[in-house]
C-alpha positions as semicolon CSV with decimal commas, in nm:
position;residue;x (nm);y (nm);z (nm)
1;X;5,865;-5,985;20,320
2;X;6,142;-6,197;20,464
3;X;6,081;-6,442;20,742
4;X;6,275;-6,401;21,062
5;X;6,573;-6,641;21,064
6;X;6,498;-6,948;21,268
7;X;6,700;-6,990;21,588
8;X;6,913;-7,300;21,603
9;X;6,820;-7,584;21,832
10;X;7,098;-7,721;22,048
11;X;7,238;-8,044;21,920
12;X;7,540;-8,264;21,950
13;X;7,698;-8,441;21,660
14;X;7,719;-8,819;21,654
15;X;8,053;-8,977;21,717
16;X;8,140;-9,200;21,425
17;X;8,351;-9,508;21,404
18;X;8,552;-9,493;21,084
19;X;8,729;-9,752;20,877
20;X;8,883;-9,728;20,533
21;X;8,772;-9,999;20,294
22;X;8,871;-10,078;19,940
23;X;8,609;-10,199;19,694
24;X;8,790;-10,355;19,405
25;X;8,706;-10,178;19,078
26;X;8,348;-10,105;19,173
27;X;8,390;-9,731;19,130
28;X;8,665;-9,543;18,958
29;X;8,828;-9,246;19,128
30;X;8,890;-9,095;18,786
31;X;8,524;-9,067;18,686
32;X;8,304;-8,770;18,768
33;X;8,020;-8,735;19,018
34;X;7,790;-8,965;18,825
35;X;8,019;-9,255;18,910
36;X;8,001;-9,213;19,288
37;X;7,876;-9,508;19,486
38;X;7,659;-9,444;19,790
39;X;7,508;-9,738;19,973
40;X;7,135;-9,664;20,016
41;X;6,962;-9,745;20,342
42;X;6,771;-10,057;20,250
43;X;6,816;-10,317;19,979
44;X;6,463;-10,449;19,990
45;X;6,350;-10,158;19,780
46;X;6,507;-9,840;19,659
47;X;6,205;-9,670;19,804
48;X;6,267;-9,774;20,162
49;X;6,352;-9,480;20,385
50;X;6,559;-9,479;20,696
51;X;6,365;-9,576;21,008
52;X;6,209;-9,286;21,192
53;X;6,431;-9,181;21,482
54;X;6,325;-9,245;21,837
55;X;6,265;-8,948;22,062
56;X;6,611;-8,809;22,138
57;X;6,739;-8,774;22,490
58;X;6,939;-8,498;22,641
59;X;7,308;-8,551;22,608
60;X;7,287;-8,842;22,367
61;X;7,550;-8,857;22,105
62;X;7,307;-8,914;21,821
63;X;7,190;-9,229;21,661
64;X;7,305;-9,229;21,305
65;X;7,514;-9,083;21,033
66;X;7,332;-9,010;20,714
67;X;7,433;-8,997;20,355
68;X;7,285;-8,664;20,267
69;X;7,608;-8,535;20,124
70;X;7,437;-8,296;19,888
71;X;7,298;-8,104;20,184
72;X;7,554;-7,834;20,237
73;X;7,501;-7,818;20,610
74;X;7,747;-8,102;20,643
75;X;7,698;-8,468;20,711
76;X;7,359;-8,502;20,868
77;X;7,271;-8,645;21,202
78;X;6,975;-8,686;21,421
79;X;7,119;-8,441;21,669
80;X;6,938;-8,342;21,986
81;X;6,598;-8,182;22,008
82;X;6,562;-7,938;22,293
83;X;6,267;-8,063;22,493
84;X;6,272;-7,765;22,721
85;X;6,183;-7,503;22,465
86;X;6,530;-7,383;22,372
87;X;6,587;-7,314;22,005
88;X;6,217;-7,288;21,925
89;X;6,034;-6,982;21,806
90;X;5,718;-6,974;22,020
91;X;5,407;-6,810;21,878
92;X;5,117;-6,836;22,125
93;X;4,767;-6,869;21,986
94;X;4,472;-6,786;22,211
95;X;4,209;-7,047;22,266
96;X;4,438;-7,345;22,236
97;X;4,580;-7,569;22,502
98;X;4,944;-7,660;22,523
99;X;5,117;-7,971;22,644
100;X;5,363;-7,865;22,905
101;X;5,659;-8,095;22,955
102;X;5,538;-8,415;23,109
103;X;5,175;-8,346;23,024
104;X;4,933;-8,497;22,778
105;X;4,920;-8,336;22,438
106;X;4,545;-8,359;22,411
107;X;4,584;-8,385;22,037
108;X;4,266;-8,580;21,988
109;X;4,297;-8,910;21,806
110;X;4,672;-8,960;21,772
111;X;4,989;-8,891;21,964
112;X;5,046;-8,527;21,917
113;X;4,930;-8,194;21,802
114;X;4,587;-8,150;21,661
115;X;4,717;-7,846;21,479
116;X;4,904;-8,080;21,255
117;X;5,225;-8,131;21,445
118;X;5,370;-8,422;21,632
119;X;5,444;-8,423;22,003
120;X;5,716;-8,672;22,084
121;X;5,774;-8,762;22,447
122;X;6,099;-8,875;22,601
123;X;6,180;-8,904;22,971
124;X;5,887;-8,684;23,067
125;X;5,966;-8,407;22,818
126;X;5,785;-8,309;22,500
127;X;5,904;-8,131;22,190
128;X;5,691;-8,004;21,907
129;X;5,759;-8,077;21,544
130;X;5,572;-7,874;21,281
131;X;5,622;-8,127;21,002
132;X;5,271;-8,267;21,031
133;X;5,300;-8,496;20,729
134;X;5,333;-8,230;20,466
135;X;5,636;-8,195;20,245
136;X;5,809;-7,909;20,070
137;X;6,081;-7,889;19,809
138;X;6,365;-7,644;19,851
139;X;6,708;-7,621;19,697
140;X;6,712;-7,973;19,552
141;X;6,591;-8,157;19,864
142;X;6,252;-8,249;20,006
143;X;6,185;-8,174;20,373
144;X;5,951;-8,372;20,598
145;X;5,843;-8,398;20,960
146;X;6,095;-8,480;21,230
147;X;6,392;-8,322;21,057
148;X;6,383;-8,574;20,773
149;X;6,495;-8,464;20,433
150;X;6,520;-8,656;20,109
151;X;6,841;-8,607;19,914
152;X;6,770;-8,657;19,546
153;X;7,141;-8,681;19,468
154;X;7,195;-8,974;19,704
155;X;6,842;-9,112;19,658
156;X;6,788;-9,158;20,030
157;X;6,636;-9,005;20,341
158;X;6,850;-8,841;20,605
159;X;6,819;-8,621;20,912
160;X;6,935;-8,263;20,885
161;X;7,148;-8,115;21,159
162;X;7,042;-7,836;21,394
163;X;6,670;-7,841;21,319
164;X;6,473;-7,546;21,450
165;X;6,105;-7,554;21,529
166;X;5,807;-7,329;21,531
167;X;5,540;-7,404;21,789
168;X;5,181;-7,312;21,712
169;X;5,052;-7,411;22,057
170;X;4,707;-7,461;21,914
171;X;4,569;-7,800;22,010
172;X;4,199;-7,897;22,016
173;X;4,069;-7,987;22,359
174;X;3,928;-8,318;22,239
175;X;3,863;-8,527;21,932
176;X;3,542;-8,341;21,850
177;X;3,632;-8,216;21,504
178;X;3,677;-8,399;21,179
179;X;4,029;-8,432;21,038
180;X;4,131;-8,235;20,732
181;X;4,377;-8,334;20,461
182;X;4,553;-8,093;20,228
183;X;4,696;-8,200;19,891
184;X;5,068;-8,251;19,825
185;X;5,263;-7,970;19,666
186;X;5,366;-8,057;19,310
187;X;5,742;-8,099;19,265
188;X;5,928;-7,895;19,005
189;X;5,934;-8,036;18,654
190;X;6,188;-8,318;18,639
191;X;6,274;-8,319;19,010
192;X;6,337;-8,664;19,161
193;X;6,020;-8,779;19,334
194;X;6,082;-8,933;19,678
195;X;5,980;-9,299;19,684
196;X;5,778;-9,252;20,003
197;X;5,809;-9,036;20,313
198;X;5,934;-9,153;20,652
199;X;5,688;-9,340;20,870
200;X;5,441;-9,115;21,047
201;X;5,238;-9,154;21,364
202;X;4,948;-8,958;21,228
203;X;4,623;-8,980;21,034
204;X;4,661;-9,155;20,700
205;X;4,498;-8,989;20,402
206;X;4,212;-9,176;20,227
207;X;4,338;-9,326;19,902
208;X;4,037;-9,192;19,711
209;X;4,180;-8,841;19,746
210;X;4,451;-8,931;19,493
211;X;4,192;-8,876;19,219
212;X;4,145;-8,509;19,312
213;X;4,497;-8,373;19,365
214;X;4,438;-8,052;19,168
215;X;4,072;-7,993;19,251
216;X;3,954;-7,700;19,467
217;X;3,742;-7,934;19,678
218;X;4,025;-8,169;19,786
219;X;4,029;-8,055;20,151
220;X;3,648;-8,032;20,202
221;X;3,607;-8,373;20,037
222;X;3,872;-8,524;20,264
223;X;3,660;-8,459;20,572
224;X;3,351;-8,610;20,411
225;X;3,538;-8,925;20,309
226;X;3,696;-8,966;20,652
227;X;3,357;-8,936;20,823
228;X;3,182;-9,156;20,561
229;X;2,939;-8,868;20,520
230;X;2,885;-8,829;20,147
231;X;2,516;-8,803;20,064
232;X;2,371;-8,991;19,770
233;X;2,337;-8,668;19,577
234;X;2,699;-8,569;19,640
235;X;2,818;-8,915;19,538
236;X;2,623;-8,889;19,214
237;X;2,771;-8,547;19,142
238;X;3,124;-8,670;19,211
239;X;3,070;-8,970;18,982
240;X;2,939;-8,744;18,706
241;X;3,231;-8,506;18,758
242;X;3,487;-8,786;18,728
243;X;3,313;-8,931;18,422
244;X;3,316;-8,599;18,239
245;X;3,671;-8,520;18,341
246;X;3,792;-8,865;18,234
247;X;3,622;-8,830;17,894
248;X;3,788;-8,495;17,830
249;X;4,127;-8,619;17,951
250;X;4,107;-8,929;17,732
251;X;4,019;-8,717;17,429
252;X;4,309;-8,482;17,495
253;X;4,563;-8,759;17,559
254;X;4,458;-8,945;17,245
255;X;4,499;-8,635;17,032
256;X;4,839;-8,562;17,182
257;X;4,954;-8,914;17,093
258;X;4,824;-8,874;16,738
259;X;5,018;-8,549;16,696
260;X;5,343;-8,646;16,867
261;X;5,535;-8,702;16,543
262;X;5,403;-8,411;16,334
263;X;5,586;-8,082;16,295
264;X;5,544;-7,827;16,577
265;X;5,338;-7,581;16,371
266;X;5,085;-7,846;16,270
267;X;5,066;-7,980;16,625
268;X;4,997;-7,633;16,764
269;X;4,729;-7,564;16,503
270;X;4,550;-7,894;16,564
271;X;4,561;-7,849;16,940
272;X;4,409;-7,502;16,900
273;X;4,114;-7,663;16,722
274;X;4,071;-7,920;16,999
275;X;4,089;-7,643;17,259
276;X;3,797;-7,468;17,090
277;X;3,590;-7,787;17,084
278;X;3,655;-7,864;17,451
279;X;3,619;-7,508;17,582
280;X;3,252;-7,527;17,678
281;X;3,276;-7,863;17,853
282;X;3,588;-7,758;18,042
283;X;3,431;-7,433;18,161
284;X;3,130;-7,623;18,294
285;X;3,356;-7,884;18,455
286;X;3,558;-7,622;18,643
287;X;3,242;-7,442;18,751
288;X;3,108;-7,769;18,892
289;X;3,436;-7,825;19,078
290;X;3,398;-7,487;19,248
291;X;3,033;-7,559;19,331
292;X;3,131;-7,894;19,484
293;X;3,385;-7,716;19,701
294;X;3,112;-7,510;19,862
295;X;2,845;-7,780;19,875
296;X;3,078;-8,026;20,051
297;X;3,084;-7,786;20,348
298;X;2,710;-7,795;20,410
299;X;2,459;-8,050;20,532
300;X;2,505;-8,415;20,625
301;X;2,625;-8,551;20,956
302;X;2,939;-8,337;20,939
303;X;2,731;-8,022;20,953
304;X;2,487;-8,162;21,209
305;X;2,727;-8,300;21,472
306;X;3,078;-8,168;21,420
307;X;3,046;-7,851;21,217
308;X;3,081;-7,789;20,847
309;X;3,434;-7,923;20,828
310;X;3,557;-7,572;20,751
311;X;3,909;-7,527;20,889
312;X;3,814;-7,179;21,012
313;X;3,485;-7,271;21,179
314;X;3,608;-7,287;21,539
315;X;3,914;-7,070;21,503
316;X;3,907;-6,797;21,767
317;X;4,242;-6,633;21,698
318;X;4,308;-6,387;21,417
319;X;4,624;-6,272;21,245
320;X;4,760;-5,949;21,389
321;X;4,509;-5,939;21,674
322;X;4,535;-6,002;22,049
323;X;4,838;-6,211;22,135
324;X;4,910;-6,232;21,762
325;X;4,950;-5,853;21,736
326;X;5,316;-5,911;21,653
327;X;5,543;-5,804;21,369
328;X;5,425;-5,987;21,061
329;X;5,757;-6,157;21,002
330;X;5,708;-6,340;21,332
331;X;5,378;-6,487;21,215
332;X;5,492;-6,653;20,894
333;X;5,427;-7,006;21,016
334;X;5,074;-6,914;21,123
335;X;5,003;-6,708;20,814
336;X;5,106;-7,012;20,613
337;X;4,831;-7,215;20,779
338;X;4,569;-6,946;20,718
339;X;4,668;-6,907;20,352
340;X;4,671;-7,283;20,297
341;X;4,320;-7,315;20,438
342;X;4,190;-7,008;20,253
343;X;4,258;-7,172;19,917
344;X;3,990;-7,430;19,999
345;X;3,758;-7,268;20,254
346;X;3,754;-6,890;20,212
347;X;3,444;-6,757;20,037
348;X;3,467;-6,476;19,783
349;X;3,777;-6,598;19,599
350;X;3,784;-6,674;19,227
351;X;3,916;-7,011;19,102
352;X;4,226;-6,831;18,969
353;X;4,292;-6,682;19,311
354;X;4,252;-7,018;19,484
355;X;4,513;-7,172;19,258
356;X;4,745;-6,877;19,309
357;X;4,709;-6,909;19,686
358;X;4,851;-7,260;19,656
359;X;5,172;-7,102;19,526
360;X;5,171;-6,847;19,810
361;X;5,126;-7,135;20,053
362;X;5,424;-7,320;19,905
363;X;5,644;-7,011;19,934
364;X;5,539;-6,942;20,293
365;X;5,599;-7,302;20,393
366;X;5,963;-7,276;20,289
367;X;5,999;-6,935;20,454
368;X;5,856;-7,067;20,780
369;X;6,023;-7,404;20,811
370;X;6,343;-7,402;20,606
371;X;6,624;-7,538;20,828
372;X;6,836;-7,269;20,983
373;X;7,154;-7,190;20,791
374;X;7,065;-7,449;20,526
375;X;7,214;-7,390;20,185
376;X;7,049;-7,530;19,873
377;X;7,179;-7,860;19,742
378;X;7,155;-7,712;19,391
379;X;7,262;-7,348;19,438
380;X;7,242;-7,276;19,065
381;X;6,885;-7,400;19,036
382;X;6,645;-7,116;18,951
383;X;6,279;-7,215;18,977
384;X;5,995;-7,038;18,799
385;X;5,637;-7,077;18,917
386;X;5,467;-7,113;18,582
387;X;5,135;-7,209;18,425
388;X;4,925;-7,397;18,528
389;X;4,955;-7,267;18,882
390;X;5,183;-7,459;19,123
391;X;5,388;-7,598;18,833
392;X;5,755;-7,505;18,852
393;X;6,034;-7,510;18,597
394;X;6,410;-7,499;18,633
395;X;6,514;-7,216;18,404
396;X;6,786;-7,298;18,151
397;X;7,108;-7,097;18,176
398;X;7,204;-6,825;17,929
399;X;6,853;-6,725;17,823
400;X;6,824;-6,477;17,533
401;X;6,770;-6,119;17,656
402;X;6,420;-6,087;17,510
403;X;6,306;-6,413;17,673
404;X;6,469;-6,317;18,003
405;X;6,277;-5,989;17,996
406;X;5,946;-6,167;17,938
407;X;6,015;-6,408;18,224
408;X;6,110;-6,118;18,450
409;X;5,784;-5,941;18,361
410;X;5,586;-6,259;18,417
411;X;5,737;-6,312;18,762
412;X;5,688;-5,947;18,855
413;X;5,323;-5,944;18,749
414;X;5,246;-6,274;18,920
415;X;5,424;-6,165;19,237
416;X;5,213;-5,849;19,242
417;X;4,894;-6,056;19,224
418;X;5,023;-6,281;19,502
419;X;5,119;-5,991;19,726
420;X;4,781;-5,822;19,687
421;X;4,599;-6,145;19,758
422;X;4,818;-6,241;20,052
423;X;4,788;-5,894;20,206
424;X;4,411;-5,904;20,167
425;X;4,383;-6,240;20,341
426;X;4,604;-6,115;20,624
427;X;4,426;-5,782;20,673
428;X;4,073;-5,918;20,632
429;X;4,132;-6,205;20,873
430;X;4,015;-5,974;21,152
431;X;3,684;-5,861;20,998
432;X;3,345;-6,032;20,990
433;X;3,319;-6,328;20,752
434;X;3,057;-6,167;20,527
435;X;3,253;-5,842;20,493
436;X;3,568;-6,041;20,426
437;X;3,398;-6,238;20,148
438;X;3,258;-5,921;19,989
439;X;3,598;-5,753;19,992
440;X;3,760;-6,057;19,833
441;X;3,494;-6,069;19,560
442;X;3,578;-5,710;19,476
443;X;3,948;-5,796;19,461
444;X;3,873;-6,099;19,243
445;X;3,690;-5,878;18,995
446;X;3,978;-5,630;18,988
447;X;4,243;-5,900;18,937
448;X;4,057;-6,105;18,675
449;X;4,187;-5,921;18,362
450;X;4,542;-5,941;18,494
451;X;4,519;-6,320;18,516
452;X;4,425;-6,326;18,147
453;X;4,722;-6,104;18,062
454;X;4,949;-6,334;18,261
455;X;4,830;-6,639;18,065
456;X;4,896;-6,462;17,735
457;X;5,249;-6,378;17,849
458;X;5,301;-6,742;17,952
459;X;5,220;-6,846;17,595
460;X;5,485;-6,605;17,464
461;X;5,738;-6,755;17,705
462;X;5,651;-7,105;17,584
463;X;5,718;-6,995;17,227
464;X;6,056;-6,861;17,341
465;X;6,142;-7,185;17,521
466;X;6,065;-7,381;17,203
467;X;6,340;-7,193;17,017
468;X;6,612;-7,274;17,270
469;X;6,875;-7,539;17,190
470;X;6,823;-7,681;17,541
471;X;6,467;-7,597;17,652
472;X;6,336;-7,708;17,993
473;X;6,323;-8,083;17,985
474;X;6,541;-8,393;18,010
475;X;6,915;-8,343;17,958
476;X;7,048;-8,390;17,609
477;X;7,307;-8,672;17,603
478;X;7,638;-8,642;17,419
479;X;7,607;-8,740;17,054
480;X;7,803;-9,063;17,096
481;X;7,792;-9,319;16,816
482;X;7,514;-9,573;16,871
483;X;7,758;-9,856;16,944
484;X;7,937;-9,651;17,211
485;X;7,610;-9,545;17,373
486;X;7,500;-9,907;17,391
487;X;7,833;-10,007;17,541
488;X;7,819;-9,740;17,812
489;X;7,461;-9,833;17,897
490;X;7,556;-10,199;17,934
491;X;7,849;-10,103;18,157
492;X;7,626;-9,894;18,380
493;X;7,368;-10,173;18,401
494;X;7,631;-10,423;18,515
495;X;7,777;-10,178;18,764
496;X;7,432;-10,111;18,911
497;X;7,365;-10,483;18,944
498;X;7,688;-10,533;19,141
499;X;7,612;-10,235;19,360
500;X;7,275;-10,383;19,452
501;X;7,439;-10,711;19,552
502;X;7,687;-10,533;19,779
503;X;7,413;-10,311;19,913
504;X;7,208;-10,616;20,011
505;X;7,504;-10,764;20,199
506;X;7,568;-10,443;20,389
507;X;7,198;-10,412;20,473
508;X;7,212;-10,757;20,630
509;X;7,502;-10,639;20,844
510;X;7,316;-10,325;20,942
511;X;6,996;-10,505;21,038
512;X;7,173;-10,788;21,220
513;X;7,354;-10,537;21,440
514;X;7,061;-10,303;21,499
515;X;7,217;-10,009;21,315
516;X;6,974;-9,755;21,170
517;X;7,207;-9,640;20,896
518;X;7,565;-9,607;20,785
519;X;7,737;-9,469;20,483
520;X;8,036;-9,501;20,256
521;X;8,220;-9,180;20,171
522;X;8,450;-9,188;19,873
523;X;8,804;-9,078;19,957
524;X;9,055;-8,908;19,731
525;X;9,233;-9,171;19,527
526;X;9,500;-9,193;19,258
527;X;9,391;-9,179;18,897
528;X;9,430;-9,553;18,860
529;X;9,334;-9,848;19,076
530;X;9,030;-9,925;19,287
531;X;8,845;-9,653;19,472
532;X;8,877;-9,626;19,849
533;X;8,587;-9,548;20,077
534;X;8,554;-9,440;20,437
535;X;8,290;-9,648;20,615
536;X;8,105;-9,462;20,891
537;X;7,886;-9,614;21,160
538;X;7,744;-9,459;21,478
539;X;7,974;-9,487;21,777
540;X;7,837;-9,756;22,006
541;X;7,939;-10,057;22,213
542;X;7,925;-10,285;21,911
543;X;8,067;-10,047;21,649
544;X;8,386;-10,255;21,623
545;X;8,176;-10,564;21,555
546;X;7,977;-10,376;21,290
547;X;8,297;-10,265;21,118
548;X;8,437;-10,618;21,126
549;X;8,115;-10,762;20,984
550;X;8,105;-10,498;20,710
551;X;8,468;-10,562;20,623
552;X;8,398;-10,933;20,596
553;X;8,091;-10,871;20,379
554;X;8,292;-10,656;20,139
555;X;8,579;-10,905;20,124
556;X;8,330;-11,182;20,051
557;X;8,169;-10,970;19,782
558;X;8,506;-10,899;19,617
559;X;8,597;-11,268;19,626
560;X;8,264;-11,399;19,497
561;X;8,250;-11,149;19,212
562;X;8,619;-11,120;19,132
563;X;8,583;-11,195;18,760
564;X;8,282;-10,965;18,710
565;X;8,462;-10,683;18,888
566;X;8,777;-10,735;18,683
567;X;8,579;-10,741;18,358
568;X;8,395;-10,428;18,465
569;X;8,723;-10,249;18,531
570;X;8,860;-10,346;18,189
571;X;8,540;-10,231;18,020
572;X;8,555;-9,899;18,203
573;X;8,905;-9,831;18,074
574;X;8,808;-9,937;17,721
575;X;8,512;-9,700;17,729
576;X;8,735;-9,417;17,844
577;X;8,961;-9,476;17,544
578;X;8,664;-9,463;17,306
579;X;8,523;-9,150;17,469
580;X;8,867;-8,984;17,454
581;X;8,880;-9,060;17,081
582;X;8,532;-8,910;17,039
583;X;8,635;-8,600;17,236
584;X;8,936;-8,552;17,010
585;X;8,779;-8,626;16,672
586;X;8,418;-8,505;16,703
587;X;8,294;-8,147;16,686
588;X;7,993;-8,264;16,889
589;X;8,217;-8,295;17,193
590;X;8,232;-7,913;17,217
591;X;8,570;-7,925;17,389
592;X;8,439;-8,122;17,687
593;X;8,667;-8,356;17,878
594;X;8,623;-8,732;17,894
595;X;8,497;-8,705;18,251
596;X;8,241;-8,438;18,159
597;X;8,113;-8,632;17,859
598;X;8,073;-8,947;18,068
599;X;7,904;-8,752;18,345
600;X;7,660;-8,601;18,093
601;X;7,578;-8,943;17,955
602;X;7,530;-9,098;18,299
603;X;7,304;-8,809;18,397
604;X;7,094;-8,876;18,089
605;X;7,067;-9,246;18,178
606;X;6,974;-9,176;18,539
607;X;6,714;-8,913;18,455
608;X;6,561;-9,082;18,153
609;X;6,323;-9,304;18,350
610;X;6,227;-9,019;18,581
611;X;6,137;-8,793;18,290
612;X;5,900;-9,057;18,155
613;X;5,684;-8,993;18,463
614;X;5,695;-8,620;18,392
615;X;5,581;-8,647;18,031
616;X;5,236;-8,497;18,085
617;X;5,368;-8,241;18,333
618;X;5,606;-8,121;18,063
619;X;5,331;-8,109;17,800
620;X;5,091;-7,929;18,034
621;X;5,343;-7,654;18,104
622;X;5,532;-7,620;17,775
623;X;5,326;-7,748;17,480
624;X;5,199;-7,466;17,261
625;X;4,839;-7,468;17,144
626;X;4,668;-7,580;17,465
627;X;4,414;-7,364;17,645
628;X;4,462;-7,280;18,016
629;X;4,172;-7,518;18,099
630;X;4,338;-7,800;17,903
631;X;4,666;-7,739;18,082
632;X;4,492;-7,777;18,417
633;X;4,310;-8,087;18,295
634;X;4,638;-8,242;18,184
635;X;4,823;-8,130;18,496
636;X;4,582;-8,337;18,706
637;X;4,682;-8,641;18,497
638;X;5,048;-8,552;18,544
639;X;5,018;-8,536;18,922
640;X;4,838;-8,870;18,938
641;X;5,112;-9,030;18,724
642;X;5,378;-8,906;18,967
643;X;5,213;-9,114;19,241
644;X;5,278;-8,847;19,503
645;X;5,248;-8,940;19,869
646;X;4,935;-8,794;20,026
647;X;5,010;-8,576;20,331
648;X;4,877;-8,695;20,663
649;X;4,570;-8,538;20,819
650;X;4,536;-8,284;21,094
651;X;4,265;-8,133;21,309
652;X;4,152;-7,773;21,259
653;X;4,231;-7,513;21,525
């Protein structure tokens, strides 16, 4: 089922003041994309995002120009949000109140929508933003609340143009319910992880939740922690759960380290033995996790004063009923919310189905909120939802026919399970809770053997990946001689150090003049000589002063570091000569140009550190010999090592 295209919100593009600047030898126009130089937003830390935009006003020309060049919608801007309802797809939900323009949102506890959105007010008008603190990955970028997206290519946050909004219009009447937090969606294997999301005026997630990112009780536990309502017995059970899980994880990690240098066949055989030894403990651990999910919804002060904490407890609207008796494609944003909650709160589901619903949720989130007319930053990127559930891989190109057929079968079979489960949740949303649970138990029993078949097919696919010359994983660098590799690495290190110095100077200019952001765009240049950049700042009363200050900062930088820049330029040309010799004399070059070889090497350098964080993610998804339970156990470790930002909280409907 395809979601209805989102209507475009009206927006105006920011007027930019432009100036051409020359940065002596800092970037070469003759090198490939890996040698581009983009000034990030903040020098204090590479993880500092652009400041959150203020509420836009009608007729404003925009506040910033972003550097999200990999977003194909064009250079991004804050644009205008239509506070009068234009450009939004309105889906009314009975039983909820709505903040009319100029009114109070009644969100209960923070400025904005209790349904998880954010009401921003400006000059008496309100607009609704569905990005409640969650995040989704699509086409090479991460998308957040308020039209923010994170460009992994430029390593910075930006604002996408022409954002369109869905409006749930479902706001609690008062702060009488406990907030709920849902876990972050895992990124694809090897994807750049955003340093941290833009600032949010919302409910911050408890840090303790970071220990349970892949557990089925994450959301129910979040309410208990927020309300400080964990009984002594529940605390003891959680402690025992963590202790057992940690013991099994430590045992598995230690064995993986012991086997890292042995041949693949021996490693697989030894891991099979460990899987047999851990099977009983892991089965009991996962059963306890599912029991905790249910027990966290009953008893205590949460149950006595503010309900069970179940997202569905006070929901009076139902999919496809009453004012929601609309074509299903118009309810994608609401179905997303129901599916997301069902993974944690719906009775009658098996653990396998709960994990699979997380994937359905991730797919619906993109379908519901993907920016209108957005094209993927990486159009050739093909993602496979794999095993364990919610893990995703970028498929290598030119797969062998037999492996392609197995992957096609895997995707088809998994999609069938998803469709059946999604349709059941949608259809049964209108029946009594007990009948709904019974029907889902029947479906769980019917689907159970097919989950086992799917896992067996995943193992066959892993075996096929292992035979590929370039399996999913970090890029393979060109086979340069060791001395040349060391030389290129040193060059890149020096170049990065100089970039950071210039970046710090430009940040001082930006902050001193109250500019949210600006960017440098590399212009076409001759094959020799320094690169030329176009410097863009928002059009304002002091834009000329900003340009003058930036020009002075760059001139000072060039003067203060004249020798280092000259030496860097000489080293760049010397490296090009060596790489050209390698490309001519070595069979390992495979006919690639100097620019392509350098780009491949730079990509390897840039991604090497990132892939270190994905080590256990890669093992959990691709290592042969592990049981499905071990993969899930290891995947929890992998998600913790990625240090993912925890989505903000929201109030149930």
